[in-house]
CSV table of C-alpha atoms in Angstrom, one decimal:
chain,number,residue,atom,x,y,z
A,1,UNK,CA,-18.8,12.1,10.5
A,2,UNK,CA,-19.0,8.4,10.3
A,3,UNK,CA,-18.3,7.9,6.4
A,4,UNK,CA,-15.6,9.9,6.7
A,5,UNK,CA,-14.0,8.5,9.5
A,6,UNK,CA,-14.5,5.0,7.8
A,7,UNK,CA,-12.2,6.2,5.0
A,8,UNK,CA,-9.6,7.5,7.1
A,9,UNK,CA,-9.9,3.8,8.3
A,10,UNK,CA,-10.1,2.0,4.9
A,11,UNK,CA,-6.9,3.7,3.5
A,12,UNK,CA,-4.6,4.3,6.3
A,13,UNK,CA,-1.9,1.6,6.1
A,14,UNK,CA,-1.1,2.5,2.1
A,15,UNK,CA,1.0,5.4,3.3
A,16,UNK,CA,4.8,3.6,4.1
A,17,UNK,CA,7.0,0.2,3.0
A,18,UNK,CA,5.8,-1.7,0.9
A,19,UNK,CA,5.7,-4.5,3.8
A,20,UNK,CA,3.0,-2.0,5.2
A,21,UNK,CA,1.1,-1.7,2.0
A,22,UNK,CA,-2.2,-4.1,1.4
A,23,UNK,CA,-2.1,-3.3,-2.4
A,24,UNK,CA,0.3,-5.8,-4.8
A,25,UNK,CA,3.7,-3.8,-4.6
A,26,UNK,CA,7.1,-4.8,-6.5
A,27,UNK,CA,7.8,-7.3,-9.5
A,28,UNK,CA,8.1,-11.2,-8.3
A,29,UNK,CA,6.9,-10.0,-5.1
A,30,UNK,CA,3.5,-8.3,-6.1
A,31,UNK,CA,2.5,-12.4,-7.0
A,32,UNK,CA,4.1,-13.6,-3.9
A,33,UNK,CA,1.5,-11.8,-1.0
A,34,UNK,CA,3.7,-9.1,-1.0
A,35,UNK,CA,6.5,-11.2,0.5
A,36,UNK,CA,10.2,-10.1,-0.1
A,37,UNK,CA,12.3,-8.6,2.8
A,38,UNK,CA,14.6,-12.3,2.2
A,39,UNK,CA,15.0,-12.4,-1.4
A,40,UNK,CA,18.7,-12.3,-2.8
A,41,UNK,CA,19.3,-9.5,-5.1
A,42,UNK,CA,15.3,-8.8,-6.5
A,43,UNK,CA,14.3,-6.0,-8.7
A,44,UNK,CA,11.7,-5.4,-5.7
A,45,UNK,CA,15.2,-5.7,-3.1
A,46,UNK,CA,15.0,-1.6,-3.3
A,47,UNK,CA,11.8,-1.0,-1.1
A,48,UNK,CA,11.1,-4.3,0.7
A,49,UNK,CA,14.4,-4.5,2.4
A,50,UNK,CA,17.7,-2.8,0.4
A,51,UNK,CA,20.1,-5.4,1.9
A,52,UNK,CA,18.9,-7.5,-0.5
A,53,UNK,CA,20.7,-5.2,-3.6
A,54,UNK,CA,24.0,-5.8,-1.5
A,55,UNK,CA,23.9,-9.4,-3.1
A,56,UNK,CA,23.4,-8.4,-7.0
A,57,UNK,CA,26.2,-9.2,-9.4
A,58,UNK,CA,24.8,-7.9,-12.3
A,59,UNK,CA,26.1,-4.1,-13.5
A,60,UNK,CA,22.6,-2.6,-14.3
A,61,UNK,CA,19.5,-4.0,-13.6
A,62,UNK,CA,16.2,-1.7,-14.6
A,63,UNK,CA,12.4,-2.6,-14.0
A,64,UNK,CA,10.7,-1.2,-16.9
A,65,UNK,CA,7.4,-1.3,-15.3
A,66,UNK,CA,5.1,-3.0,-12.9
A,67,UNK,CA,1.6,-2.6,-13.4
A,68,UNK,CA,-1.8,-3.5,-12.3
A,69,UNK,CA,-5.0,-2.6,-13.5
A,70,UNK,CA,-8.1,-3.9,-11.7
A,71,UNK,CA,-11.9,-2.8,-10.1
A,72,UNK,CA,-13.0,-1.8,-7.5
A,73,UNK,CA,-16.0,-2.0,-5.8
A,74,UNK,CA,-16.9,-0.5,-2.4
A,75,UNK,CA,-20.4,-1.7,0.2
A,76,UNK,CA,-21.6,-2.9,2.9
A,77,UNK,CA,-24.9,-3.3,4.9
A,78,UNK,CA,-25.3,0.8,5.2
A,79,UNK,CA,-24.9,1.5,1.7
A,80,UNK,CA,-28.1,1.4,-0.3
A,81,UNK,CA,-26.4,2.1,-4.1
A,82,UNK,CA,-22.9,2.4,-5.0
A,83,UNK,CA,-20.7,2.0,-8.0
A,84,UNK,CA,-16.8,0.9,-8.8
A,85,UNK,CA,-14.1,1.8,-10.7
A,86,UNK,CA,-11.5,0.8,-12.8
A,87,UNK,CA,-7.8,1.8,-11.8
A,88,UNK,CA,-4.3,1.7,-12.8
A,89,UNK,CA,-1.3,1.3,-10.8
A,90,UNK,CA,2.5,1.3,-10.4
A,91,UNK,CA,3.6,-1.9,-8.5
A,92,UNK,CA,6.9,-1.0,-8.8
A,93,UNK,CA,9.6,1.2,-11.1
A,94,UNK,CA,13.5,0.6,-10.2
A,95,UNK,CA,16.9,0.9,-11.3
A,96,UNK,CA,20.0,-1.2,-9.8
A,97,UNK,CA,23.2,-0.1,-10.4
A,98,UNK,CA,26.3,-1.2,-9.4
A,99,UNK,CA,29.1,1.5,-7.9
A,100,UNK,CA,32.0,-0.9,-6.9
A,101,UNK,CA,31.6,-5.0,-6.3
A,102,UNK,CA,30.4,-4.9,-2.8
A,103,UNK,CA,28.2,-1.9,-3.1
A,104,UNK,CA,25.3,-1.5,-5.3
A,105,UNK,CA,22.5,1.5,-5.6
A,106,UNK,CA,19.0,1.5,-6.3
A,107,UNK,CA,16.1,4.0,-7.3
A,108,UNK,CA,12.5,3.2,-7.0
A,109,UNK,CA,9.1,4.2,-7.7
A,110,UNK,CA,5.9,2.9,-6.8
A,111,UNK,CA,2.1,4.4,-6.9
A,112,UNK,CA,-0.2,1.4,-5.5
A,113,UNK,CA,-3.2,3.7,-4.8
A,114,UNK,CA,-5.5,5.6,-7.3
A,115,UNK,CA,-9.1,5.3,-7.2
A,116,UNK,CA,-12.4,7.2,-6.9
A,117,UNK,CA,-15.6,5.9,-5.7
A,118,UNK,CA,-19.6,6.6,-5.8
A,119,UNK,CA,-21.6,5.7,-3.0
A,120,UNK,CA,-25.0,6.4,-1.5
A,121,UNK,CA,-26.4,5.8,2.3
A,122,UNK,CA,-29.9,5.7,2.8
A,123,UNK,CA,-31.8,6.0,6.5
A,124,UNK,CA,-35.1,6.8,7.7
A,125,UNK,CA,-34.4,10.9,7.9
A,126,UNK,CA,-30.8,11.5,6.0
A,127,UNK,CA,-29.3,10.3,2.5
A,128,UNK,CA,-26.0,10.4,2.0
A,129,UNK,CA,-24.1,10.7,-1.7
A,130,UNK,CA,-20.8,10.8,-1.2
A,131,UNK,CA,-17.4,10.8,-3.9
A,132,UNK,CA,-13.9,9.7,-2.8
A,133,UNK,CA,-10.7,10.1,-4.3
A,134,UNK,CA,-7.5,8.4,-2.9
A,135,UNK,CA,-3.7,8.4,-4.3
A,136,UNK,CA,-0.5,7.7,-2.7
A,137,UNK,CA,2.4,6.8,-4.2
A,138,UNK,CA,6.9,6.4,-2.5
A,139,UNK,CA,9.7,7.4,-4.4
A,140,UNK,CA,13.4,6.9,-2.7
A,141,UNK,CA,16.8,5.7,-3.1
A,142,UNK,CA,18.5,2.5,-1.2
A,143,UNK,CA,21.8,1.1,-0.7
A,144,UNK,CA,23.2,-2.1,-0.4
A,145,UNK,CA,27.0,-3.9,0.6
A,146,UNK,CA,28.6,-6.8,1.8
A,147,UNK,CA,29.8,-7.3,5.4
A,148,UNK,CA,31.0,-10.7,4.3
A,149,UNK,CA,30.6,-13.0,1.6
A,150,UNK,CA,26.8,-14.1,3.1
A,151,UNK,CA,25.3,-11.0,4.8
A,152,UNK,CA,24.5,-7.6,3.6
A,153,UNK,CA,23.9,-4.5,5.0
A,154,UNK,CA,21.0,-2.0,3.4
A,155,UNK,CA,19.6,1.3,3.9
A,156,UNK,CA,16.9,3.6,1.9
A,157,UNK,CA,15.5,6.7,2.1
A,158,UNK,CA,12.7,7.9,0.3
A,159,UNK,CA,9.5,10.1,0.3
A,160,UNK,CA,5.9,9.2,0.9
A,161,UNK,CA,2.8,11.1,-0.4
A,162,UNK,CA,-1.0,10.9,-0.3
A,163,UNK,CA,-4.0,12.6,-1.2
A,164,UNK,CA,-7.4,12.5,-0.8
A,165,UNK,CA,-10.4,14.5,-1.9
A,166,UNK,CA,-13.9,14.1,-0.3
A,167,UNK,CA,-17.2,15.5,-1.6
A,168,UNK,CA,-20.7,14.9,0.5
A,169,UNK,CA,-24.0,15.9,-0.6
A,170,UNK,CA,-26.6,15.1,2.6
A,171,UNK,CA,-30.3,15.6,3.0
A,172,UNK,CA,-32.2,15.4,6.4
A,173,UNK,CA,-36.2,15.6,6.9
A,174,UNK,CA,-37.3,16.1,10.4
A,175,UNK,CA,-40.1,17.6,12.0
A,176,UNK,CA,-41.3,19.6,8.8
A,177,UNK,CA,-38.1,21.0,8.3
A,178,UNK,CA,-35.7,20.0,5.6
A,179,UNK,CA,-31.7,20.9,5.3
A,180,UNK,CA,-29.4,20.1,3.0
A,181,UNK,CA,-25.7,19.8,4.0
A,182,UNK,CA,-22.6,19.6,1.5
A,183,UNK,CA,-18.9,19.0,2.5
A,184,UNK,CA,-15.4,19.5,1.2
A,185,UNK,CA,-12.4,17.6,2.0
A,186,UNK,CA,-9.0,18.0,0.5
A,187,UNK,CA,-6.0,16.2,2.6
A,188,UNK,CA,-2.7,16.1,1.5
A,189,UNK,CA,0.8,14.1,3.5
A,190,UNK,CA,4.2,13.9,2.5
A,191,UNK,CA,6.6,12.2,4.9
A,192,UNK,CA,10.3,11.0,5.2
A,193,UNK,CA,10.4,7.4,5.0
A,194,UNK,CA,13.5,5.8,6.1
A,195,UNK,CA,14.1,1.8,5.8
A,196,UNK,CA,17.3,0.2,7.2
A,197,UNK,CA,17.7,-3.8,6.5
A,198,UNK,CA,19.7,-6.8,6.9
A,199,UNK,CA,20.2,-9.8,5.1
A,200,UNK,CA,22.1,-13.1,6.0
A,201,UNK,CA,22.4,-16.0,2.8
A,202,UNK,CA,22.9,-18.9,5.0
A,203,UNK,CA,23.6,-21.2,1.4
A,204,UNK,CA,21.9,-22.0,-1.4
A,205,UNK,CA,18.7,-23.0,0.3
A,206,UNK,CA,18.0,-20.5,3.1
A,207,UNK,CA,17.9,-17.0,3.6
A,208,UNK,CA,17.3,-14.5,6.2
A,209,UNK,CA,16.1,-10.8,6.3
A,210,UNK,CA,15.0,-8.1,8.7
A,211,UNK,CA,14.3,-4.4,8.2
A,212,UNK,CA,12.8,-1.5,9.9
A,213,UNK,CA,10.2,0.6,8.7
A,214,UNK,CA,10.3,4.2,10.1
A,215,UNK,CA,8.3,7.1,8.4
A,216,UNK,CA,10.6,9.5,10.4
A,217,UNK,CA,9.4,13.1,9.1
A,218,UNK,CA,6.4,15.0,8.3
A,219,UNK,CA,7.6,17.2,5.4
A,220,UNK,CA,4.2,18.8,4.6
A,221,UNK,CA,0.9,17.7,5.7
A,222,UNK,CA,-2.4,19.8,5.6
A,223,UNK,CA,-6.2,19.5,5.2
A,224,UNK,CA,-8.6,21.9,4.2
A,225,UNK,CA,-12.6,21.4,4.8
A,226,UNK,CA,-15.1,23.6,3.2
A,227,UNK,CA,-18.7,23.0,4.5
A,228,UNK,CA,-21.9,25.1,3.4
A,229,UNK,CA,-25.7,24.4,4.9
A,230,UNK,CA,-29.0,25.7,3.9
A,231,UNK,CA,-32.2,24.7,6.2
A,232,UNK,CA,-36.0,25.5,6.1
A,233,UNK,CA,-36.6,29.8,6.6
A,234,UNK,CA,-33.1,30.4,6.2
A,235,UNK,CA,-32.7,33.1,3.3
A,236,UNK,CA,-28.7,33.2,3.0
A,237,UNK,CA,-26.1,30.0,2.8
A,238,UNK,CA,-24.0,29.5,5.7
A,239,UNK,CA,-20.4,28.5,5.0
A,240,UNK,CA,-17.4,27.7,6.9
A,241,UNK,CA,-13.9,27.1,5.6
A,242,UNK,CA,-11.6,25.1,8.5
A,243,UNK,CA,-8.1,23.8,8.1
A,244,UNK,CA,-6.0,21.6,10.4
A,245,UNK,CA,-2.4,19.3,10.5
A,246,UNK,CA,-4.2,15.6,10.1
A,247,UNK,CA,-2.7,14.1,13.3
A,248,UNK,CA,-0.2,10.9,12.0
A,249,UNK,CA,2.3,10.0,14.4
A,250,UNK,CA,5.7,8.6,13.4
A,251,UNK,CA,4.9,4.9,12.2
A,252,UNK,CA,7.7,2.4,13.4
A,253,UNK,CA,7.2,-1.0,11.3
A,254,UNK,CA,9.6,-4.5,12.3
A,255,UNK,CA,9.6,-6.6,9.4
A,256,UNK,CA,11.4,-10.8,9.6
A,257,UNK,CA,11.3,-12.8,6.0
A,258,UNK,CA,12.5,-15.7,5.4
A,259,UNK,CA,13.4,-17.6,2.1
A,260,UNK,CA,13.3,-21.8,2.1
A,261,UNK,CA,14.7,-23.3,-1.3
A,262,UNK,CA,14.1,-27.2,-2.0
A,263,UNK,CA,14.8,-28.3,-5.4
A,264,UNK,CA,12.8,-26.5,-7.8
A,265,UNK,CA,10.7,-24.7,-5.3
A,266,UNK,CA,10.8,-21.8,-3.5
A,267,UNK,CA,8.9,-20.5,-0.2
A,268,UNK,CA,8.7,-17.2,1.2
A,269,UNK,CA,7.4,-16.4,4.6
A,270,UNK,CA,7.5,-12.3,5.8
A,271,UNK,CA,5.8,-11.1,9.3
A,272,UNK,CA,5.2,-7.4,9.7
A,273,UNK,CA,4.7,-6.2,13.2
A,274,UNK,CA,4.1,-2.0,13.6
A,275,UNK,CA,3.7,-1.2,17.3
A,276,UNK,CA,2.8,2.3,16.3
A,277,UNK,CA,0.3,3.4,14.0
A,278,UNK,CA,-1.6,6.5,14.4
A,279,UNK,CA,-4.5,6.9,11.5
A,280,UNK,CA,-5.2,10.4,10.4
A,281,UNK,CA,-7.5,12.4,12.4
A,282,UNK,CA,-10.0,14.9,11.4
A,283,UNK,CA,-10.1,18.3,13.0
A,284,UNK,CA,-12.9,16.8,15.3
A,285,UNK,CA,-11.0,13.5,16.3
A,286,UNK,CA,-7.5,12.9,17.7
A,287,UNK,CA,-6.2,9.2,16.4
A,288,UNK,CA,-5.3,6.8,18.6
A,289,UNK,CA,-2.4,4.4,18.2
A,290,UNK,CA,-3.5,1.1,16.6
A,291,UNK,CA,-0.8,-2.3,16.2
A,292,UNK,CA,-0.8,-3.1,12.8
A,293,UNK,CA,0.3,-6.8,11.9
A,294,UNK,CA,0.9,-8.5,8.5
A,295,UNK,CA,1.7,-11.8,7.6
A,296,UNK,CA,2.5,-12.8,3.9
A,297,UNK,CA,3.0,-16.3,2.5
A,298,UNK,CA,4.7,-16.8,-1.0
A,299,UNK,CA,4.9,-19.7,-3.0
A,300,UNK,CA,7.3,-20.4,-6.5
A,301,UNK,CA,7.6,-23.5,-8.5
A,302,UNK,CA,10.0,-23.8,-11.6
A,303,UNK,CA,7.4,-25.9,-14.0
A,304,UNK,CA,8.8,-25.5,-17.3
A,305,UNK,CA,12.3,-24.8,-18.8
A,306,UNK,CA,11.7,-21.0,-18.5
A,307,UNK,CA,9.0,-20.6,-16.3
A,308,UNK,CA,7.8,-20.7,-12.7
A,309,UNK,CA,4.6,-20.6,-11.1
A,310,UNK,CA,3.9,-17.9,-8.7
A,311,UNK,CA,1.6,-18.1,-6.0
A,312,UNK,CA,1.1,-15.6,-3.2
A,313,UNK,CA,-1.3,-14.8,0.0
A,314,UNK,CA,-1.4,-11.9,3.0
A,315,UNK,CA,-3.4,-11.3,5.7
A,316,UNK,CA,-3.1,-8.0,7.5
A,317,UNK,CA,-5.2,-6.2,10.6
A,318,UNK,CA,-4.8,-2.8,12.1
A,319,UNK,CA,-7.7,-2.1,14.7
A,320,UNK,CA,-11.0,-3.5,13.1
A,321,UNK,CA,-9.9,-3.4,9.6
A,322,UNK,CA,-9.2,-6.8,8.1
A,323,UNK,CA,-7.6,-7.0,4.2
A,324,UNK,CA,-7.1,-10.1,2.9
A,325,UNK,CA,-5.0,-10.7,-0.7
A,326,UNK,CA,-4.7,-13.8,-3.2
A,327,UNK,CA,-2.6,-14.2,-5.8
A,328,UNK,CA,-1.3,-15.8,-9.4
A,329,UNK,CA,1.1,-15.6,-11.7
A,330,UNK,CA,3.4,-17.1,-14.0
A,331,UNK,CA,7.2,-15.4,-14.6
A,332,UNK,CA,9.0,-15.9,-18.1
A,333,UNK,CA,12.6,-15.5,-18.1
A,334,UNK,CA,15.2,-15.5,-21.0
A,335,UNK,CA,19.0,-14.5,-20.7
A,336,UNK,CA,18.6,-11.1,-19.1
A,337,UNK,CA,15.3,-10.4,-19.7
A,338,UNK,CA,12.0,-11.4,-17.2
A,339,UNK,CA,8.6,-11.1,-17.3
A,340,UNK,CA,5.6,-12.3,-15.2
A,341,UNK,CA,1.8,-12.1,-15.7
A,342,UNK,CA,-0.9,-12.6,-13.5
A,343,UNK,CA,-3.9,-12.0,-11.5
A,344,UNK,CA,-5.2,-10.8,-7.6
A,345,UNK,CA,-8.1,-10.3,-5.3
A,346,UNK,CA,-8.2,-8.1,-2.1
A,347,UNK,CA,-11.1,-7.8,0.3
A,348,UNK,CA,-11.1,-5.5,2.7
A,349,UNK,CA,-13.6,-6.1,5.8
A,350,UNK,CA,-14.7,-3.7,8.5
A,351,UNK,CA,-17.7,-4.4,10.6
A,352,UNK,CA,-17.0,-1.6,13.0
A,353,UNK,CA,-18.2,1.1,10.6
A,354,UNK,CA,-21.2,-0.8,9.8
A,355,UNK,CA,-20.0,-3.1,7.3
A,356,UNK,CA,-18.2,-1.3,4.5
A,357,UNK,CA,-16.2,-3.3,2.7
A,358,UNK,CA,-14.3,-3.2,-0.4
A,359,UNK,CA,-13.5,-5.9,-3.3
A,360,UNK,CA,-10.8,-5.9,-6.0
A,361,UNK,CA,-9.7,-7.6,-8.9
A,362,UNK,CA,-7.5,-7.2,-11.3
A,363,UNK,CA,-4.3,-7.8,-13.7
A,364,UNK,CA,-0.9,-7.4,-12.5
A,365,UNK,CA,2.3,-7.4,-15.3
A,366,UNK,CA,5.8,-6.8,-14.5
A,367,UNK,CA,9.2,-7.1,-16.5
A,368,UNK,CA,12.7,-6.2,-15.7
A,369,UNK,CA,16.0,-6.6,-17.9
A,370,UNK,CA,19.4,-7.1,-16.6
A,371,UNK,CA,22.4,-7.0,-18.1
C-alpha cells in the first residue's frame, strides 16, 4: 500500500551511526550538521568515530544529557488534513573513562526518534486516516588508544532498535457498493552495529578521521499485520493475521571528516558514503539496495571569553528521499563543566510518493562535565 511504503521510505536511514542518522545526534556535534568523525577527544567521540576517545586526557568525562524537543509536522500534495506533534529526544548519553593513559572506554546512549502522527488522504472513491508511531534508539560501548603520539585507533560495538506501529482506517465507494478496510502493523528490528575508526592529529590545526559503519547482525527482527474488511451484503468480518522477517540487508556505511582550525575558528567537514542500504520490505515487497550519501558542514567560532558560536548544516539522499538540516547554537564552558543551547530545522522531501514531506523544529540542549 502506497502510505505505507512511503513510511518505510521516510524513516529508513534512522536505524545505524549516527553519521547515518538525519536527526541532531551527540553534544557539540548535534549543532554542527551532525559532523564529528574528526573531532579530538568529544563527548560525541563514542558513536561518531571512537578513535577520537583514544585522544582524551581527562580521567572521567560523563554527558549528562542531550536533548531535543521539537514538532513535527508531516504533508504533502496527497494529504487533505493532517496534524503534528511534539516530541522529545536523546541526542546523546555517554560516559568516558579512562583504563590506562593510552586507552580509554566509552558508553553511550542515544534515542533520536520518537514520534506519532495523524494524517488523512482524500480521493475521488477512498479516504484514508491513518496513525504512525516511530522509535529507534543505539546503545553500545567503544574503545579508543594511541598508535603514536598523533593517531588513534577505535572500535565500538553496540545495538540498534526500532519500532513502528501502523493503524489505517480506509473507506471506498464504487459502483453502489461501499467497504471499509482497517490495517494493523507492528514492526519491530534489533541489529548488531559494529563501528571501527581511525584518527590521525596532524598538529594543532588539522585533523583527520575515517570510520566504517557496519550493522553486522540481525538479532531479532519481526512484523506482525492484522487486517480485517467488511463490504456491502457481507454478514460476517473477514480477518487475516500475517507475519514476516522485514527484509534489511547488512548496511555497510564509509565515513571521511575532517577538522581545519585557524585562530579562533573551527571547521568541520564529514562525507558519508553507504553503498548498501536495503529499506525494509513489507511482506508484499522485497527492498532493493539504494546508495545513501551524506554530507555535513560544521562551523565554530570562539566569540566571547567562554563561549563559541556553533553553526551546522547536512544534506543527505538515499533513493528519492531528500533531508535537509540547519542548525544554531551557542556552547558555554567553565573549568570542567560545558553546556550548549540551541535550535534546528529538518525537511524531509519526497516527490516519488506523491509529495509527502515532513518539517521539524525544535530545541536542542546538551552539557557534559569532565573532571
Amino acid at each position: 500500500m502506497k502510505i505505507l511504503s512511503f513510511v518505510l521510505v521516510l524513516l529508513g536511514p534512522f536505524l545505524c551511526r549516527a553519521s547515518l542518522f538525519t536527526s541532531p545526534v551527540g553534544h557539540r556535534e548535534a549543532f554542527l550538521g551532525n559532523a564529528g568523525s574528526a573531532l579530538v577527544c568529544s563527548s560525541g567521540s563514542a558513536i561518531y568515530n571512537p578513535a577520537g576517545i583514544g585522544f582524551c586526557s581527562h580521567d572521567v568525562s560523563i554527558s549528562l544529557s542531550g536533548t531535543g524537543i521539537s514538532y513535527q509536522e508531516l504533508d504533502g500534495t496527497v494529504f487533505s488534513r493532517n496534524t503534528g506533534s511534539l516530541k522529545s529526544t536523546t541526542l546523546l548519553t555517554s560516559a568516558i573513562f579512562s583504563i590506562e593513559d593510552d586507552l580509554h572506554m566509552g558508553l553511550y546512549y542515544s534515542y533520536p526518534v520518537n514520534w506519532i502522527d495523524y494524517f488523512r488522504v482524500n480521493d475521488s472513491t477512498t479516504s484514508y486516516t491513518q496513525e504512525i508511531q516511530r522509535q529507534a534508539a543505539i546503545a553500545g560501548i567503544s574503545y579508543g588508544g594511541m598508535l603514536t603520539n598523533n593517531f588513534a585507533w577505535g572500535f565500538s560495538i553496540g545495538m540498534s532498535w526500532s519500532e513502528m506501529n501502523s493503524g489505517l482506517v480506509s473507506n471506498t465507494e464504487s459502483a453502489g457498493t461501499a467497504s471499509t478496510f482497517t490495517q494493523r502493523v507492528m514492526q519491530e528490528e534489533n541489529y548488531i552495529v559494529l563501528n571501527p575508526g581511525l584518527l590521525w592529529k596532524a598538529n594543532d590545526a588539522y585533523s583527520l578521521g575515517f570510520t566504517v559503519q557496519w550493522r553486522a547482525i540481525n538479532l531479532y527482527s519481526e512484523a506482525d499485520v492484522y487486517t480485517s474488511s467488511l463490504s456491502t451484503g457481507q454478514t460476517t468480518i473477514s480477518e487475516v493475521f500475517q507475519r514476516y522477517t522485514p527484509h534489511a540487508q547488512p548496511l555497510l556505511g564509509l565515513t571521511l571528516g575532517q577538522v581545519l582550525n585557524f585562530g579562533s575558528q573551527q571547521l568541520l567537514f564529514d562525507w558519508t558514503h553507504a553503498p548498501q542500504y536495503s529499506l525494509p520490505s513489507t511482506q508484499q515487497q522485497v527492498s532493493d539496495d539504494i546508495k545513501y550519501d551524506a554530507v555535513s558542514l560544521g562551523w565554530q567560532m570562539h566569540i566571547l571569553e567562554n563561549a563559541d558560536l556553533l553553526l551546522g548544516g547536512n544534506y543527505s539522499q538515499y533513493g528519492e528521499l531528500k533531508n535537509y538540516l540547519t542548525s544554531i547554537g551557542f556552547a558555554f564552558k567553565k573549568r570542567t563543566y560545558e553546556a550548549s543551547l540551541g535550535l534546528y530545522k529538518q525537511t524531509s522531501k519526497n516527490d516519488a510518493y506523491g509529495g509527502q514531506n515532513s518539517d521539524t523544529m525544535g530545541f536542542l540542549y546538551s552539557s557534559t562535565l569532565s573532571y
